[in-house]
Amino acid sequence: MANSDAGGPLVELRAVRKSFGDNLVLDDIDLAIAPGEAVVVAGPSGSGKSTMLRCINGLEEIDSGSVRFDGRPVDPRSKSIGPMRAEIGMVFQQFNLFPHKTVLENITLAPVKVKGIEPAAAQARARELLETVGIPEKAGASPADLSGGQQQRVAIARALAMDPKLMLFDEPTSALDPEMIREVLDVMRELARGGMTMVVVTHEMGFAREVCDRIVFIDDGRIVEQGPPAEFFAAAKSPRAREFVDKIIHH
Amino acid sequence: MGALFDVLTDNFDELAGGLWVTLRLVGASFAIALVVGTLVAALRIAPSKWLQRLGGVYVETFRNVPLLVLLFISFAGLRRAGVPISNWAAGIGSLGLYTAAYVAEVLRSGVFAVSRGQIEAALSLGFSYGATLRRIVLPQAFRTVIAPLASITIAMIKNSAIVGVSLLALPDLLKEARIVQSRTFQTDEAFFWAAVGYLLITASATIAFRRLERRFAIRR
């Protein structure tokens, strides 16, 4: 029985450690994320935020500790990792749309080839999703013909097409021009309102304050502080987090 | 000028027959080069050191031995060893496997042009490593290297001329032109038409590859 249905966390990291060579990037990370929760992971560049996110769907292998999704261990080396990733949507900083496929094909590829959904049904669903992200007219376009904001919205639709239980966002607006950041954040806000469980690595503190249930602040590979955004922004307990908030809010 | 065209019309059946043999030789070798080249490229980027080495040994062997030597080994050498290989099989095999080494190298460079992010996007959607390679990486690699593949193909078409005049004696275009030349002593004319024949094939290949490029090249 799936763990989340029994009231357990959807994602659980325990004592996770990870180094790149001599560089310890994740140092004893404990984190549990409940179904329906929207969590923003914040922290200075190079603090290990993205690495932690990538451990959740096994794009990064951990050195020690454990990562569990829906009660099952996440093991990048096991056969079960493919089907598990199919339940976890991921959105990247650089969009990573497939340039040799149309927008519609980008969205239908995995549902058809990984999940075995009928092409016609997958296409109908893809068009719905394009409607949701606000660019139904781009179904036949090539990714190269889209703006960055449009590409990122297609990338979100592509992830949603797999009907994931969890969405991971790795700095989804960091490669975008300011005027396109909003259109992407709007889509993410709607997702959170719809009850999607999401983990978002971002520097968009406005989004964090307004949308997420909890902020997890990471510095130097450790979770320094976490709590509801109102608390975090008004009265962060640790000096590092206070310094971070000051810089972000008052620059 | 009249003599030039007389040589063509008088010996049309031989020259056209030679062209047809060259076309079949080149077509079959191209198919082998593409299939084997893709497999070797897959070996060279496989997640195992041993498979990578195996691919490397293939490339270095077939790229560093002259085509003519491969033809000798595959025909005379195998026959002496008791393998009853035909001149067709030896010719197509040698030219195809030789060209495959170049195809593998070009494809490998195309694979490296595919960003790590493409692979991660495919993996994160639930594709296995093999399916990611097949559906995302290789199709993009092919589209990236259409132009260098055209160069390799044209080189292969010209290399095919060695096969007929080597001891394999396949009746290809150059071989037939030599037969015409030795019978008529009209050397310049005979080889002129051979050159035209090769030009017809290479020009067609060039046009075909240009079309492919226009249709499939990736805009990034």
Short mmCIF file of C-alpha atoms in Angstrom, two decimals:
data_model
loop_
_atom_site.label_atom_id
_atom_site.label_comp_id
_atom_site.label_asym_id
_atom_site.label_seq_id
_atom_site.Cartn_x
_atom_site.Cartn_y
_atom_site.Cartn_z
CA MET A 1 0.00 0.00 0.00
CA ALA A 2 1.32 3.40 -0.90
CA ASN A 3 2.68 5.17 2.09
CA SER A 4 1.10 8.55 1.38
CA ASP A 5 -2.38 7.06 1.62
CA ALA A 6 -1.61 5.90 5.14
CA GLY A 7 -0.78 9.42 6.28
CA GLY A 8 2.98 9.08 5.94
CA PRO A 9 5.21 11.52 4.08
CA LEU A 10 5.39 11.39 0.26
CA VAL A 11 9.10 12.16 0.34
CA GLU A 12 11.46 11.33 3.14
CA LEU A 13 15.18 12.03 3.31
CA ARG A 14 17.09 10.63 6.27
CA ALA A 15 20.69 11.48 7.16
CA VAL A 16 21.50 12.05 3.49
CA ARG A 17 25.13 12.76 2.71
CA LYS A 18 26.61 13.47 -0.67
CA SER A 19 30.05 14.63 -1.81
CA PHE A 20 31.50 15.61 -5.15
CA GLY A 21 35.13 14.59 -4.66
CA ASP A 22 36.34 16.28 -1.48
CA ASN A 23 33.46 18.71 -1.51
CA LEU A 24 30.67 17.74 0.91
CA VAL A 25 27.50 19.15 -0.71
CA LEU A 26 24.82 17.51 1.43
CA ASP A 27 25.60 17.03 5.10
CA ASP A 28 23.15 14.98 7.14
CA ILE A 29 19.93 16.13 5.49
CA ASP A 30 16.62 15.12 7.14
CA LEU A 31 13.47 16.20 5.39
CA ALA A 32 9.91 14.92 5.14
CA ILE A 33 7.32 16.27 2.73
CA ALA A 34 3.64 15.53 3.20
CA PRO A 35 1.22 14.90 0.32
CA GLY A 36 -0.24 18.18 -0.91
CA GLU A 37 2.53 20.27 0.60
CA ALA A 38 4.31 22.98 -1.41
CA VAL A 39 7.85 23.45 -0.18
CA VAL A 40 10.32 26.09 -1.31
CA VAL A 41 13.99 25.30 -0.88
CA ALA A 42 16.02 28.48 -0.49
CA GLY A 43 19.62 29.29 0.20
CA PRO A 44 22.76 30.83 -1.27
CA SER A 45 24.15 29.56 -4.58
CA GLY A 46 26.19 26.40 -4.15
CA SER A 47 24.49 25.51 -0.89
CA GLY A 48 23.30 22.11 -2.17
CA LYS A 49 19.65 22.96 -2.94
CA SER A 50 19.61 21.57 -6.46
CA THR A 51 21.61 18.51 -5.47
CA MET A 52 19.09 17.72 -2.74
CA LEU A 53 16.24 18.08 -5.22
CA ARG A 54 17.98 15.78 -7.69
CA CYS A 55 18.42 13.11 -5.00
CA ILE A 56 14.64 12.87 -4.68
CA ASN A 57 14.23 11.37 -8.19
CA GLY A 58 17.59 9.65 -8.23
CA LEU A 59 19.33 11.89 -10.77
CA GLU A 60 22.01 12.14 -8.09
CA GLU A 61 23.27 9.13 -6.18
CA ILE A 62 23.69 9.62 -2.43
CA ASP A 63 26.74 8.48 -0.46
CA SER A 64 24.87 7.49 2.69
CA GLY A 65 21.49 7.85 4.36
CA SER A 66 18.20 7.09 2.63
CA VAL A 67 15.72 8.69 0.28
CA ARG A 68 12.20 7.33 0.09
CA PHE A 69 9.38 8.25 -2.24
CA ASP A 70 5.89 7.12 -1.39
CA GLY A 71 7.35 4.66 1.09
CA ARG A 72 9.74 3.05 -1.41
CA PRO A 73 13.52 3.55 -1.47
CA VAL A 74 14.84 5.71 -4.33
CA ASP A 75 17.73 3.75 -5.84
CA PRO A 76 19.22 5.12 -9.11
CA ARG A 77 20.84 1.73 -9.76
CA SER A 78 17.73 -0.40 -9.42
CA LYS A 79 15.27 -1.31 -12.17
CA SER A 80 12.48 0.33 -10.20
CA ILE A 81 13.89 3.82 -10.74
CA GLY A 82 12.27 4.31 -14.18
CA PRO A 83 8.68 3.59 -13.08
CA MET A 84 9.30 5.68 -9.94
CA ARG A 85 10.57 8.67 -11.94
CA ALA A 86 7.46 8.36 -14.10
CA GLU A 87 5.51 9.36 -10.95
CA ILE A 88 7.75 12.35 -10.23
CA GLY A 89 7.62 15.33 -12.58
CA MET A 90 10.73 17.47 -12.93
CA VAL A 91 11.17 20.94 -14.39
CA PHE A 92 14.68 22.19 -15.14
CA GLN A 93 16.32 25.60 -15.21
CA GLN A 94 17.22 25.15 -18.89
CA PHE A 95 13.76 23.76 -19.85
CA ASN A 96 15.36 20.79 -21.70
CA LEU A 97 12.58 20.39 -24.23
CA PHE A 98 13.45 17.88 -26.94
CA PRO A 99 14.46 20.08 -29.90
CA HIS A 100 13.75 17.41 -32.52
CA LYS A 101 10.10 17.08 -31.49
CA THR A 102 7.15 19.43 -31.73
CA VAL A 103 5.58 20.89 -28.60
CA LEU A 104 2.79 18.31 -28.72
CA GLU A 105 5.25 15.43 -29.25
CA ASN A 106 7.32 16.66 -26.32
CA ILE A 107 4.26 16.29 -24.11
CA THR A 108 2.93 12.98 -25.50
CA LEU A 109 6.24 11.09 -25.86
CA ALA A 110 6.56 9.76 -22.31
CA PRO A 111 2.84 9.05 -21.71
CA VAL A 112 2.76 6.97 -24.91
CA LYS A 113 6.16 5.27 -24.69
CA VAL A 114 6.60 4.92 -20.93
CA LYS A 115 3.02 4.51 -19.72
CA GLY A 116 1.55 2.95 -22.86
CA ILE A 117 -1.31 5.43 -23.18
CA GLU A 118 -3.12 5.49 -26.54
CA PRO A 119 -1.63 8.23 -28.78
CA ALA A 120 -5.04 9.82 -29.40
CA ALA A 121 -5.81 9.99 -25.68
CA ALA A 122 -2.33 11.34 -24.94
CA GLN A 123 -2.76 14.05 -27.56
CA ALA A 124 -6.14 15.08 -26.19
CA ARG A 125 -4.65 15.31 -22.71
CA ALA A 126 -1.64 17.26 -24.06
CA ARG A 127 -3.93 19.83 -25.66
CA GLU A 128 -5.79 20.21 -22.38
CA LEU A 129 -2.51 20.79 -20.58
CA LEU A 130 -1.39 23.35 -23.16
CA GLU A 131 -4.68 25.10 -22.48
CA THR A 132 -3.92 25.02 -18.76
CA VAL A 133 -0.50 26.58 -19.24
CA GLY A 134 -1.95 29.17 -21.60
CA ILE A 135 -0.42 28.30 -24.99
CA PRO A 136 -2.88 26.00 -26.81
CA GLU A 137 -1.92 27.57 -30.16
CA LYS A 138 1.68 26.31 -29.94
CA ALA A 139 0.91 22.57 -30.18
CA GLY A 140 2.52 22.18 -33.61
CA ALA A 141 5.41 24.57 -33.02
CA SER A 142 9.03 23.62 -32.60
CA PRO A 143 10.58 24.43 -29.20
CA ALA A 144 13.06 26.73 -30.97
CA ASP A 145 10.15 28.96 -32.02
CA LEU A 146 9.03 29.58 -28.44
CA SER A 147 10.15 32.21 -25.94
CA GLY A 148 11.85 31.02 -22.78
CA GLY A 149 8.69 31.46 -20.74
CA GLN A 150 6.66 29.49 -23.26
CA GLN A 151 9.27 26.73 -23.34
CA GLN A 152 9.19 26.44 -19.56
CA ARG A 153 5.38 26.25 -19.59
CA VAL A 154 5.58 23.43 -22.15
CA ALA A 155 8.14 21.72 -19.89
CA ILE A 156 5.66 21.94 -17.01
CA ALA A 157 2.89 20.53 -19.23
CA ARG A 158 5.26 17.72 -20.28
CA ALA A 159 5.87 16.78 -16.65
CA LEU A 160 2.17 17.03 -15.75
CA ALA A 161 1.20 14.76 -18.65
CA MET A 162 2.56 11.82 -16.65
CA ASP A 163 0.05 12.59 -13.84
CA PRO A 164 2.83 12.79 -11.27
CA LYS A 165 2.30 12.54 -7.52
CA LEU A 166 5.09 15.03 -6.98
CA MET A 167 6.59 17.91 -8.96
CA LEU A 168 10.20 19.00 -8.58
CA PHE A 169 11.20 22.45 -9.83
CA ASP A 170 14.92 23.20 -10.15
CA GLU A 171 15.27 26.99 -10.41
CA PRO A 172 12.49 27.11 -13.03
CA THR A 173 12.70 30.87 -13.60
CA SER A 174 16.44 31.48 -13.26
CA ALA A 175 17.08 31.38 -17.03
CA LEU A 176 14.14 33.65 -17.87
CA ASP A 177 13.83 37.35 -18.64
CA PRO A 178 11.96 39.24 -15.91
CA GLU A 179 8.79 39.67 -17.96
CA MET A 180 8.54 35.92 -18.51
CA ILE A 181 9.12 34.91 -14.91
CA ARG A 182 5.57 35.81 -13.95
CA GLU A 183 3.85 33.68 -16.57
CA VAL A 184 5.73 30.64 -15.27
CA LEU A 185 5.15 31.45 -11.60
CA ASP A 186 1.43 31.90 -12.33
CA VAL A 187 1.23 28.36 -13.66
CA MET A 188 3.08 27.05 -10.61
CA ARG A 189 0.81 28.97 -8.26
CA GLU A 190 -2.25 27.37 -9.88
CA LEU A 191 -0.65 23.95 -9.47
CA ALA A 192 -0.03 24.54 -5.77
CA ARG A 193 -3.60 25.75 -5.31
CA GLY A 194 -4.81 22.57 -7.00
CA GLY A 195 -3.12 20.57 -4.24
CA MET A 196 -0.05 19.32 -6.15
CA THR A 197 2.80 18.24 -3.89
CA MET A 198 5.77 20.30 -5.00
CA VAL A 199 9.35 21.01 -4.06
CA VAL A 200 10.66 24.22 -5.61
CA VAL A 201 14.25 25.38 -5.59
CA THR A 202 14.04 29.07 -6.35
CA HIS A 203 15.32 32.54 -5.57
CA GLU A 204 11.82 33.98 -6.10
CA MET A 205 11.03 34.89 -2.51
CA GLY A 206 7.81 36.64 -3.52
CA PHE A 207 6.56 33.31 -4.79
CA ALA A 208 7.76 31.59 -1.63
CA ARG A 209 6.02 34.05 0.65
CA GLU A 210 2.77 33.91 -1.22
CA VAL A 211 2.46 30.30 -2.37
CA CYS A 212 4.39 27.79 -0.33
CA ASP A 213 3.47 26.08 2.94
CA ARG A 214 7.02 25.83 4.17
CA ILE A 215 10.43 27.24 3.45
CA VAL A 216 13.47 25.03 3.88
CA PHE A 217 16.63 27.09 4.18
CA ILE A 218 19.86 25.35 3.25
CA ASP A 219 23.35 26.65 3.77
CA ASP A 220 26.59 24.78 3.24
CA GLY A 221 24.82 21.48 2.67
CA ARG A 222 22.79 21.59 5.88
CA ILE A 223 19.18 22.46 6.58
CA VAL A 224 19.69 25.47 8.83
CA GLU A 225 16.10 26.39 9.39
CA GLN A 226 12.59 25.63 8.16
CA GLY A 227 9.11 26.89 8.79
CA PRO A 228 6.08 28.70 7.36
CA PRO A 229 7.07 31.57 5.06
CA ALA A 230 5.49 34.29 7.22
CA GLU A 231 7.62 33.23 10.18
CA PHE A 232 10.72 32.79 8.09
CA PHE A 233 10.59 36.22 6.54
CA ALA A 234 9.50 38.07 9.67
CA ALA A 235 11.72 36.40 12.21
CA ALA A 236 14.25 33.87 10.99
CA LYS A 237 15.96 32.34 13.99
CA SER A 238 19.41 31.60 12.63
CA PRO A 239 21.85 34.41 11.77
CA ARG A 240 22.58 32.86 8.33
CA ALA A 241 18.89 32.81 7.39
CA ARG A 242 18.38 36.36 8.68
CA GLU A 243 21.32 37.55 6.63
CA PHE A 244 19.89 35.76 3.58
CA VAL A 245 16.43 37.29 4.06
CA ASP A 246 17.92 40.77 4.49
CA LYS A 247 19.90 40.46 1.29
CA ILE A 248 16.96 39.16 -0.72
CA ILE A 249 14.34 41.57 0.61
CA HIS A 250 16.34 44.75 0.83
CA HIS A 251 18.66 44.66 -2.16
CA MET B 1 33.74 15.67 -79.56
CA GLY B 2 32.06 13.01 -81.65
CA ALA B 3 34.55 10.43 -80.44
CA LEU B 4 33.69 11.19 -76.84
CA PHE B 5 30.01 10.41 -77.30
CA ASP B 6 30.75 7.44 -79.55
CA VAL B 7 32.65 5.81 -76.71
CA LEU B 8 29.59 6.24 -74.50
CA THR B 9 27.03 4.98 -77.02
CA ASP B 10 29.19 2.13 -78.33
CA ASN B 11 29.92 0.81 -74.84
CA PHE B 12 26.75 1.92 -73.11
CA ASP B 13 25.75 -1.50 -71.77
CA GLU B 14 29.12 -2.07 -70.10
CA LEU B 15 29.34 1.40 -68.61
CA ALA B 16 25.70 1.41 -67.45
CA GLY B 17 26.18 -2.08 -66.04
CA GLY B 18 29.27 -0.88 -64.20
CA LEU B 19 27.35 2.09 -62.81
CA TRP B 20 24.64 -0.26 -61.55
CA VAL B 21 27.22 -2.51 -59.87
CA THR B 22 28.82 0.54 -58.20
CA LEU B 23 25.39 1.73 -57.03
CA ARG B 24 24.61 -1.62 -55.43
CA LEU B 25 28.06 -1.85 -53.88
CA VAL B 26 27.78 1.65 -52.46
CA GLY B 27 24.19 1.22 -51.30
CA ALA B 28 24.87 -2.02 -49.43
CA SER B 29 28.10 -0.66 -47.91
CA PHE B 30 26.29 2.48 -46.78
CA ALA B 31 23.63 0.40 -45.01
CA ILE B 32 26.32 -1.63 -43.23
CA ALA B 33 28.29 1.51 -42.35
CA LEU B 34 25.21 3.15 -40.84
CA VAL B 35 24.06 0.13 -38.81
CA VAL B 36 27.50 -0.96 -37.61
CA GLY B 37 28.62 2.65 -37.09
CA THR B 38 25.59 3.30 -34.87
CA LEU B 39 26.22 0.16 -32.83
CA VAL B 40 29.91 1.01 -32.41
CA ALA B 41 29.04 4.58 -31.41
CA ALA B 42 26.61 3.14 -28.84
CA LEU B 43 29.45 0.95 -27.50
CA ARG B 44 31.77 3.94 -27.25
CA ILE B 45 29.31 5.85 -25.07
CA ALA B 46 28.10 2.83 -23.08
CA PRO B 47 28.22 3.13 -19.27
CA SER B 48 30.84 0.34 -19.11
CA LYS B 49 34.59 0.82 -19.56
CA TRP B 50 34.91 -2.57 -21.29
CA LEU B 51 32.23 -1.84 -23.88
CA GLN B 52 33.82 1.56 -24.52
CA ARG B 53 37.17 -0.14 -25.09
CA LEU B 54 35.60 -2.67 -27.43
CA GLY B 55 34.18 0.18 -29.52
CA GLY B 56 37.56 1.92 -29.43
CA VAL B 57 39.36 -1.18 -30.69
CA TYR B 58 36.91 -1.41 -33.59
CA VAL B 59 37.39 2.20 -34.61
CA GLU B 60 41.17 2.11 -34.37
CA THR B 61 41.40 -1.18 -36.28
CA PHE B 62 39.23 -0.21 -39.20
CA ARG B 63 40.38 3.38 -39.37
CA ASN B 64 44.08 2.58 -39.30
CA VAL B 65 44.24 -0.27 -41.80
CA PRO B 66 44.20 0.85 -45.45
CA LEU B 67 41.03 -0.11 -47.30
CA LEU B 68 43.07 -1.97 -49.91
CA VAL B 69 44.66 -4.10 -47.20
CA LEU B 70 41.21 -4.86 -45.76
CA LEU B 71 40.12 -5.99 -49.21
CA PHE B 72 43.13 -8.31 -49.51
CA ILE B 73 42.57 -9.75 -46.05
CA SER B 74 38.82 -10.20 -46.44
CA PHE B 75 39.06 -11.86 -49.84
CA ALA B 76 42.39 -13.59 -50.34
CA GLY B 77 43.12 -14.02 -46.66
CA LEU B 78 39.76 -15.51 -45.70
CA ARG B 79 39.70 -17.75 -48.78
CA ARG B 80 43.14 -19.09 -47.96
CA ALA B 81 41.86 -19.74 -44.44
CA GLY B 82 39.11 -21.85 -45.99
CA VAL B 83 36.22 -19.35 -45.80
CA PRO B 84 34.48 -19.38 -49.21
CA ILE B 85 33.72 -15.66 -49.24
CA SER B 86 32.45 -14.14 -52.50
CA ASN B 87 34.01 -11.04 -54.03
CA TRP B 88 30.72 -9.21 -53.42
CA ALA B 89 30.64 -10.09 -49.74
CA ALA B 90 34.29 -9.16 -49.32
CA GLY B 91 33.85 -5.84 -51.17
CA ILE B 92 30.67 -4.76 -49.40
CA GLY B 93 31.94 -6.01 -46.05
CA SER B 94 35.29 -4.23 -46.30
CA LEU B 95 33.93 -0.93 -47.57
CA GLY B 96 31.01 -1.01 -45.11
CA LEU B 97 33.03 -1.92 -42.02
CA TYR B 98 35.81 0.53 -42.95
CA THR B 99 33.31 3.39 -43.36
CA ALA B 100 31.49 2.36 -40.18
CA ALA B 101 34.55 3.41 -38.14
CA TYR B 102 34.20 6.96 -39.46
CA VAL B 103 30.43 6.97 -38.99
CA ALA B 104 30.92 5.86 -35.36
CA GLU B 105 33.38 8.68 -34.67
CA VAL B 106 31.16 11.34 -36.21
CA LEU B 107 28.10 10.01 -34.36
CA ARG B 108 30.02 10.00 -31.11
CA SER B 109 30.83 13.67 -31.56
CA GLY B 110 27.14 14.25 -32.30
CA VAL B 111 26.22 12.48 -29.06
CA PHE B 112 28.52 14.79 -27.12
CA ALA B 113 26.72 17.75 -28.69
CA VAL B 114 23.50 16.57 -26.99
CA SER B 115 23.38 18.30 -23.65
CA ARG B 116 23.37 16.46 -20.35
CA GLY B 117 20.04 18.18 -19.67
CA GLN B 118 18.37 16.28 -22.53
CA ILE B 119 19.38 12.98 -20.95
CA GLU B 120 18.21 14.09 -17.51
CA ALA B 121 14.88 15.28 -18.91
CA ALA B 122 14.30 11.89 -20.54
CA LEU B 123 15.37 9.96 -17.44
CA SER B 124 13.14 12.11 -15.23
CA LEU B 125 10.16 11.22 -17.43
CA GLY B 126 10.75 7.54 -16.64
CA PHE B 127 12.71 6.45 -19.73
CA SER B 128 15.39 3.82 -19.15
CA TYR B 129 18.98 4.61 -20.11
CA GLY B 130 18.63 2.53 -23.29
CA ALA B 131 15.36 4.17 -24.31
CA THR B 132 16.87 7.60 -23.63
CA LEU B 133 19.76 6.76 -25.93
CA ARG B 134 17.44 5.42 -28.63
CA ARG B 135 14.67 8.01 -28.52
CA ILE B 136 16.40 11.21 -27.43
CA VAL B 137 20.18 11.09 -27.79
CA LEU B 138 20.80 9.21 -31.05
CA PRO B 139 18.06 10.96 -33.07
CA GLN B 140 19.53 14.31 -32.06
CA ALA B 141 23.08 13.12 -32.68
CA PHE B 142 22.14 12.02 -36.22
CA ARG B 143 20.50 15.36 -36.92
CA THR B 144 23.58 17.19 -35.68
CA VAL B 145 26.01 15.29 -37.89
CA ILE B 146 24.15 15.20 -41.22
CA ALA B 147 26.81 17.40 -42.90
CA PRO B 148 29.85 15.33 -41.83
CA LEU B 149 27.92 12.14 -42.66
CA ALA B 150 27.52 13.51 -46.19
CA SER B 151 31.31 13.94 -46.44
CA ILE B 152 31.88 10.39 -45.23
CA THR B 153 29.34 9.04 -47.72
CA ILE B 154 30.94 10.86 -50.63
CA ALA B 155 34.37 9.59 -49.57
CA MET B 156 32.91 6.08 -49.42
CA ILE B 157 31.46 6.36 -52.94
CA LYS B 158 34.88 7.35 -54.27
CA ASN B 159 36.65 4.69 -52.19
CA SER B 160 34.40 2.10 -53.84
CA ALA B 161 36.47 2.53 -57.00
CA ILE B 162 39.26 0.54 -55.35
CA VAL B 163 37.08 -2.53 -55.03
CA GLY B 164 36.70 -3.21 -58.77
CA VAL B 165 40.32 -2.77 -59.72
CA SER B 166 41.63 -4.74 -56.72
CA LEU B 167 41.93 -8.50 -56.91
CA LEU B 168 38.20 -8.76 -56.10
CA ALA B 169 37.55 -7.76 -59.73
CA LEU B 170 33.93 -6.70 -59.17
CA PRO B 171 32.61 -5.42 -62.52
CA ASP B 172 31.98 -1.92 -61.18
CA LEU B 173 32.10 1.38 -63.03
CA LEU B 174 35.88 1.84 -62.96
CA LYS B 175 36.50 -1.80 -63.83
CA GLU B 176 34.17 -1.57 -66.85
CA ALA B 177 35.81 1.67 -67.96
CA ARG B 178 39.17 -0.10 -67.87
CA ILE B 179 37.77 -2.93 -69.97
CA VAL B 180 36.45 -0.41 -72.50
CA GLN B 181 39.79 1.41 -72.46
CA SER B 182 41.86 -1.69 -73.03
CA ARG B 183 39.60 -2.78 -75.91
CA THR B 184 39.26 0.60 -77.68
CA PHE B 185 42.48 2.34 -76.54
CA GLN B 186 40.36 5.46 -76.08
CA THR B 187 41.75 6.08 -72.63
CA ASP B 188 40.65 9.68 -71.95
CA GLU B 189 37.13 9.05 -73.21
CA ALA B 190 36.59 5.87 -71.23
CA PHE B 191 37.74 7.37 -67.95
CA PHE B 192 35.90 10.60 -68.65
CA TRP B 193 32.63 8.66 -68.64
CA ALA B 194 33.67 6.82 -65.52
CA ALA B 195 34.25 10.18 -63.84
CA VAL B 196 30.83 11.38 -64.99
CA GLY B 197 29.27 8.24 -63.52
CA TYR B 198 30.89 8.81 -60.13
CA LEU B 199 29.89 12.46 -60.25
CA LEU B 200 26.28 11.45 -60.88
CA ILE B 201 26.28 9.30 -57.74
CA THR B 202 28.10 11.76 -55.49
CA ALA B 203 25.99 14.69 -56.70
CA SER B 204 22.80 12.73 -56.01
CA ALA B 205 24.09 11.87 -52.54
CA THR B 206 24.93 15.54 -51.92
CA ILE B 207 21.43 16.62 -52.92
CA ALA B 208 19.85 13.91 -50.79
CA PHE B 209 21.87 14.93 -47.74
CA ARG B 210 21.06 18.61 -48.27
CA ARG B 211 17.37 17.75 -48.28
CA LEU B 212 17.79 15.70 -45.13
CA GLU B 213 19.59 18.59 -43.50
CA ARG B 214 16.92 21.09 -44.46
CA ARG B 215 14.20 18.81 -43.16
CA PHE B 216 15.80 17.41 -40.00
CA ALA B 217 18.62 19.66 -38.82
CA ILE B 218 17.99 20.81 -35.26
CA ARG B 219 17.49 24.48 -34.60
CA ARG B 220 18.71 25.25 -31.12
#
